[in-house]
Short mmCIF file of N, CA and C in Angstrom, two decimals:
data_model
loop_
_atom_site.label_atom_id
_atom_site.label_comp_id
_atom_site.label_asym_id
_atom_site.label_seq_id
_atom_site.Cartn_x
_atom_site.Cartn_y
_atom_site.Cartn_z
N UNK A 158 7.18 3.21 -19.66
CA UNK A 158 7.79 2.47 -18.57
C UNK A 158 6.69 2.08 -17.58
N UNK A 159 6.90 0.92 -16.96
CA UNK A 159 5.93 0.42 -15.99
C UNK A 159 6.68 -0.01 -14.73
N UNK A 160 6.13 0.36 -13.59
CA UNK A 160 6.69 -0.05 -12.30
C UNK A 160 5.80 -1.15 -11.72
N UNK A 161 6.42 -2.18 -11.20
CA UNK A 161 5.69 -3.23 -10.49
C UNK A 161 6.15 -3.24 -9.05
N UNK A 162 5.20 -3.39 -8.14
CA UNK A 162 5.49 -3.51 -6.73
C UNK A 162 4.85 -4.81 -6.26
N UNK A 163 5.65 -5.64 -5.63
CA UNK A 163 5.19 -6.95 -5.15
C UNK A 163 5.26 -6.94 -3.63
N UNK A 164 4.13 -7.16 -2.98
CA UNK A 164 4.03 -7.16 -1.53
C UNK A 164 3.89 -8.60 -1.04
N UNK A 165 4.81 -9.03 -0.17
CA UNK A 165 4.78 -10.38 0.39
C UNK A 165 5.17 -10.32 1.86
N UNK A 166 4.98 -11.43 2.57
CA UNK A 166 5.46 -11.53 3.95
C UNK A 166 6.92 -11.98 3.93
N UNK A 167 7.72 -11.44 4.83
CA UNK A 167 9.15 -11.76 4.88
C UNK A 167 9.40 -13.23 5.15
N UNK A 168 8.51 -13.88 5.89
CA UNK A 168 8.76 -15.27 6.28
C UNK A 168 8.32 -16.29 5.23
N UNK A 169 7.77 -15.85 4.10
CA UNK A 169 7.38 -16.79 3.05
C UNK A 169 8.63 -17.35 2.38
N UNK A 170 8.55 -18.61 1.99
CA UNK A 170 9.68 -19.27 1.34
C UNK A 170 9.26 -19.85 -0.01
N UNK A 171 10.25 -20.03 -0.85
CA UNK A 171 10.08 -20.72 -2.13
C UNK A 171 11.15 -21.80 -2.14
N UNK A 172 10.72 -23.04 -1.98
CA UNK A 172 11.70 -24.12 -1.83
C UNK A 172 12.44 -23.93 -0.52
N UNK A 173 13.74 -23.77 -0.61
CA UNK A 173 14.55 -23.62 0.60
C UNK A 173 15.06 -22.19 0.83
N UNK A 174 14.60 -21.23 0.00
CA UNK A 174 15.08 -19.86 0.16
C UNK A 174 13.92 -18.90 0.42
N UNK A 175 14.22 -17.77 1.05
CA UNK A 175 13.17 -16.78 1.25
C UNK A 175 12.55 -16.37 -0.09
N UNK A 176 11.24 -16.17 -0.09
CA UNK A 176 10.54 -15.82 -1.33
C UNK A 176 11.07 -14.53 -1.94
N UNK A 177 11.38 -13.53 -1.10
CA UNK A 177 11.87 -12.27 -1.65
C UNK A 177 13.21 -12.47 -2.37
N UNK A 178 14.06 -13.36 -1.88
CA UNK A 178 15.32 -13.64 -2.57
C UNK A 178 15.06 -14.36 -3.88
N UNK A 179 14.12 -15.32 -3.88
CA UNK A 179 13.76 -15.99 -5.12
C UNK A 179 13.28 -14.99 -6.16
N UNK A 180 12.41 -14.05 -5.74
CA UNK A 180 11.86 -13.08 -6.69
C UNK A 180 12.95 -12.19 -7.26
N UNK A 181 13.84 -11.69 -6.41
CA UNK A 181 14.93 -10.83 -6.91
C UNK A 181 15.82 -11.61 -7.87
N UNK A 182 16.15 -12.86 -7.55
CA UNK A 182 16.95 -13.68 -8.46
C UNK A 182 16.19 -13.96 -9.77
N UNK A 183 14.89 -14.17 -9.67
CA UNK A 183 14.05 -14.39 -10.85
C UNK A 183 14.09 -13.17 -11.77
N UNK A 184 13.98 -11.98 -11.17
CA UNK A 184 14.03 -10.74 -11.95
C UNK A 184 15.40 -10.55 -12.59
N UNK A 185 16.45 -10.88 -11.87
CA UNK A 185 17.81 -10.79 -12.40
C UNK A 185 17.98 -11.75 -13.58
N UNK A 186 17.51 -12.97 -13.42
CA UNK A 186 17.60 -13.97 -14.48
C UNK A 186 16.84 -13.53 -15.74
N UNK A 187 15.73 -12.81 -15.54
CA UNK A 187 14.94 -12.34 -16.67
C UNK A 187 15.37 -10.96 -17.17
N UNK A 188 16.51 -10.50 -16.66
CA UNK A 188 17.17 -9.29 -17.14
C UNK A 188 16.32 -8.03 -17.10
N UNK A 189 15.56 -7.86 -15.99
CA UNK A 189 14.87 -6.59 -15.83
C UNK A 189 15.91 -5.52 -15.55
N UNK A 190 15.53 -4.28 -15.78
CA UNK A 190 16.49 -3.17 -15.66
C UNK A 190 17.07 -3.05 -14.25
N UNK A 191 16.30 -3.34 -13.23
CA UNK A 191 16.78 -3.26 -11.86
C UNK A 191 15.66 -3.55 -10.90
N UNK A 192 15.99 -3.97 -9.70
CA UNK A 192 14.99 -4.28 -8.69
C UNK A 192 15.55 -3.98 -7.31
N UNK A 193 14.66 -3.67 -6.38
CA UNK A 193 15.05 -3.40 -5.00
C UNK A 193 14.04 -4.05 -4.07
N UNK A 194 14.52 -4.65 -2.99
CA UNK A 194 13.65 -5.22 -1.97
C UNK A 194 13.73 -4.35 -0.72
N UNK A 195 12.58 -4.02 -0.17
CA UNK A 195 12.49 -3.20 1.04
C UNK A 195 11.80 -3.99 2.14
N UNK A 196 12.27 -3.82 3.36
CA UNK A 196 11.64 -4.44 4.53
C UNK A 196 10.80 -3.40 5.24
N UNK A 197 9.55 -3.73 5.54
CA UNK A 197 8.66 -2.80 6.22
C UNK A 197 9.04 -2.62 7.68
N UNK A 198 8.79 -1.43 8.22
CA UNK A 198 9.11 -1.16 9.62
C UNK A 198 7.87 -1.11 10.50
N UNK A 199 6.72 -0.81 9.92
CA UNK A 199 5.45 -0.83 10.65
C UNK A 199 4.34 -0.94 9.63
N UNK A 200 3.27 -1.60 10.02
CA UNK A 200 2.14 -1.72 9.11
C UNK A 200 1.05 -2.60 9.68
N UNK A 201 -0.02 -2.78 8.90
CA UNK A 201 -1.08 -3.69 9.29
C UNK A 201 -1.70 -4.29 8.05
N UNK A 202 -2.37 -5.41 8.24
CA UNK A 202 -2.99 -6.10 7.12
C UNK A 202 -4.49 -6.21 7.32
N UNK A 203 -5.07 -7.24 6.70
CA UNK A 203 -6.52 -7.39 6.70
C UNK A 203 -7.11 -7.58 8.10
N UNK A 204 -6.31 -8.02 9.06
CA UNK A 204 -6.81 -8.21 10.42
C UNK A 204 -6.72 -6.93 11.26
N UNK A 205 -6.17 -5.88 10.70
CA UNK A 205 -6.06 -4.56 11.33
C UNK A 205 -5.34 -4.60 12.66
N UNK A 206 -4.29 -5.41 12.74
CA UNK A 206 -3.43 -5.43 13.90
C UNK A 206 -2.09 -4.82 13.50
N UNK A 207 -1.70 -3.74 14.18
CA UNK A 207 -0.45 -3.07 13.85
C UNK A 207 0.71 -3.98 14.19
N UNK A 208 1.64 -4.09 13.26
CA UNK A 208 2.84 -4.91 13.48
C UNK A 208 4.05 -3.99 13.47
N UNK A 209 4.88 -4.17 14.47
CA UNK A 209 6.11 -3.39 14.61
C UNK A 209 7.28 -4.36 14.75
N UNK A 210 7.78 -4.90 13.66
CA UNK A 210 8.81 -5.92 13.75
C UNK A 210 10.10 -5.47 14.41
N UNK A 211 10.37 -4.18 14.44
CA UNK A 211 11.62 -3.71 15.04
C UNK A 211 11.48 -3.39 16.52
N UNK A 212 10.28 -3.53 17.08
CA UNK A 212 10.08 -3.24 18.50
C UNK A 212 10.73 -4.32 19.36
N UNK A 213 11.14 -3.92 20.54
CA UNK A 213 11.72 -4.85 21.50
C UNK A 213 10.70 -5.92 21.85
N UNK A 214 11.10 -7.17 21.83
CA UNK A 214 10.26 -8.33 22.14
C UNK A 214 9.16 -8.59 21.11
N UNK A 215 9.29 -8.04 19.92
CA UNK A 215 8.28 -8.29 18.89
C UNK A 215 8.65 -9.54 18.10
N UNK A 216 7.65 -10.36 17.86
CA UNK A 216 7.84 -11.55 17.03
C UNK A 216 7.17 -11.38 15.67
N UNK A 217 6.72 -10.17 15.38
CA UNK A 217 6.08 -9.88 14.10
C UNK A 217 7.08 -9.98 12.97
N UNK A 218 6.67 -10.59 11.89
CA UNK A 218 7.49 -10.63 10.69
C UNK A 218 7.20 -9.39 9.85
N UNK A 219 8.21 -8.71 9.38
CA UNK A 219 7.97 -7.52 8.58
C UNK A 219 7.49 -7.88 7.17
N UNK A 220 6.66 -7.02 6.60
CA UNK A 220 6.30 -7.24 5.20
C UNK A 220 7.50 -6.88 4.32
N UNK A 221 7.50 -7.41 3.11
CA UNK A 221 8.55 -7.10 2.14
C UNK A 221 7.89 -6.48 0.91
N UNK A 222 8.61 -5.56 0.30
CA UNK A 222 8.18 -4.95 -0.94
C UNK A 222 9.32 -5.08 -1.93
N UNK A 223 9.06 -5.71 -3.06
CA UNK A 223 10.04 -5.79 -4.14
C UNK A 223 9.50 -4.92 -5.26
N UNK A 224 10.30 -3.98 -5.72
CA UNK A 224 9.85 -3.08 -6.77
C UNK A 224 10.84 -3.10 -7.93
N UNK A 225 10.30 -2.99 -9.14
CA UNK A 225 11.16 -2.90 -10.32
C UNK A 225 10.46 -2.12 -11.42
N UNK A 226 11.27 -1.54 -12.31
CA UNK A 226 10.77 -0.73 -13.42
C UNK A 226 11.46 -1.18 -14.70
N UNK A 227 10.69 -1.28 -15.75
CA UNK A 227 11.24 -1.62 -17.07
C UNK A 227 10.20 -1.23 -18.12
N UNK A 228 10.47 -1.56 -19.35
CA UNK A 228 9.49 -1.30 -20.41
C UNK A 228 8.22 -2.08 -20.10
N UNK A 229 7.07 -1.53 -20.45
CA UNK A 229 5.79 -2.12 -20.07
C UNK A 229 5.65 -3.58 -20.50
N UNK A 230 6.00 -3.88 -21.73
CA UNK A 230 5.87 -5.25 -22.22
C UNK A 230 6.75 -6.21 -21.42
N UNK A 231 7.95 -5.78 -21.10
CA UNK A 231 8.88 -6.61 -20.33
C UNK A 231 8.31 -6.89 -18.94
N UNK A 232 7.82 -5.86 -18.26
CA UNK A 232 7.27 -6.02 -16.92
C UNK A 232 6.09 -6.99 -16.94
N UNK A 233 5.19 -6.81 -17.88
CA UNK A 233 4.02 -7.68 -17.95
C UNK A 233 4.40 -9.13 -18.26
N UNK A 234 5.38 -9.33 -19.14
CA UNK A 234 5.84 -10.68 -19.45
C UNK A 234 6.48 -11.35 -18.24
N UNK A 235 7.32 -10.60 -17.53
CA UNK A 235 7.99 -11.15 -16.34
C UNK A 235 6.97 -11.48 -15.25
N UNK A 236 6.01 -10.61 -15.04
CA UNK A 236 4.98 -10.88 -14.02
C UNK A 236 4.16 -12.11 -14.38
N UNK A 237 3.87 -12.27 -15.65
CA UNK A 237 3.11 -13.44 -16.09
C UNK A 237 3.89 -14.73 -15.77
N UNK A 238 5.19 -14.73 -16.05
CA UNK A 238 6.03 -15.89 -15.76
C UNK A 238 6.18 -16.11 -14.25
N UNK A 239 6.32 -15.03 -13.50
CA UNK A 239 6.45 -15.13 -12.05
C UNK A 239 5.19 -15.72 -11.43
N UNK A 240 4.03 -15.32 -11.91
CA UNK A 240 2.76 -15.81 -11.36
C UNK A 240 2.56 -17.31 -11.63
N UNK A 241 3.27 -17.85 -12.59
CA UNK A 241 3.21 -19.30 -12.82
C UNK A 241 3.89 -20.06 -11.69
N UNK A 242 4.78 -19.38 -10.96
CA UNK A 242 5.56 -20.02 -9.90
C UNK A 242 5.13 -19.59 -8.50
N UNK A 243 4.63 -18.36 -8.38
CA UNK A 243 4.30 -17.79 -7.06
C UNK A 243 2.84 -17.34 -7.08
N UNK A 244 2.07 -17.80 -6.10
CA UNK A 244 0.65 -17.43 -6.07
C UNK A 244 0.29 -16.51 -4.90
N UNK A 245 1.21 -16.27 -4.00
CA UNK A 245 0.91 -15.42 -2.85
C UNK A 245 1.30 -13.97 -3.12
N UNK A 246 0.89 -13.09 -2.23
CA UNK A 246 1.26 -11.69 -2.33
C UNK A 246 0.33 -10.88 -3.21
N UNK A 247 0.63 -9.60 -3.30
CA UNK A 247 -0.11 -8.66 -4.11
C UNK A 247 0.84 -7.98 -5.07
N UNK A 248 0.35 -7.67 -6.26
CA UNK A 248 1.15 -6.95 -7.24
C UNK A 248 0.40 -5.68 -7.64
N UNK A 249 1.10 -4.56 -7.61
CA UNK A 249 0.56 -3.29 -8.04
C UNK A 249 1.44 -2.79 -9.17
N UNK A 250 0.82 -2.34 -10.25
CA UNK A 250 1.59 -1.76 -11.34
C UNK A 250 1.13 -0.35 -11.60
N UNK A 251 2.06 0.49 -12.05
CA UNK A 251 1.72 1.87 -12.39
C UNK A 251 2.70 2.36 -13.44
N UNK A 252 2.17 3.21 -14.30
CA UNK A 252 3.01 3.81 -15.33
C UNK A 252 3.91 4.86 -14.70
N UNK A 253 5.15 4.92 -15.17
CA UNK A 253 6.11 5.91 -14.68
C UNK A 253 6.79 6.57 -15.87
N UNK A 254 7.37 7.73 -15.62
CA UNK A 254 8.08 8.45 -16.67
C UNK A 254 9.55 8.55 -16.30
N UNK A 255 10.38 8.53 -17.30
CA UNK A 255 11.82 8.71 -17.10
C UNK A 255 12.15 10.17 -17.44
N UNK A 256 12.91 10.83 -16.58
CA UNK A 256 13.32 12.20 -16.83
C UNK A 256 14.48 12.25 -17.76
#
C-alpha cells in the first residue's frame, strides 16, 4: 500500500472550482480507495512567515492537505494522470501497512 499526500494552497483554483475540490473529485473519478482533505491551522512556507488563518483579523489562506491510500500501482498511476492537469503543490508518498 502507498499513501500520497498532496500539499496545496487553499486559494488555488482549477477552472472555476477550488483546486482541493477538483483533486478530491479526480480521485473519486479514478476510484481510489478513499481520500481526505485537511485544512491547516498554522504553518509557514519558504518565506518563513508564520500564518495563522484562524486568528482574528487574519487574511492568511490556510494550506490544504489531501491524502489518500491505495495499492502502490494505483496511487502512482493516479498521480501521473493528476500531474498532467495540475502543476502546483508538493506530493509526498510513503509506504504504509494495513493491519
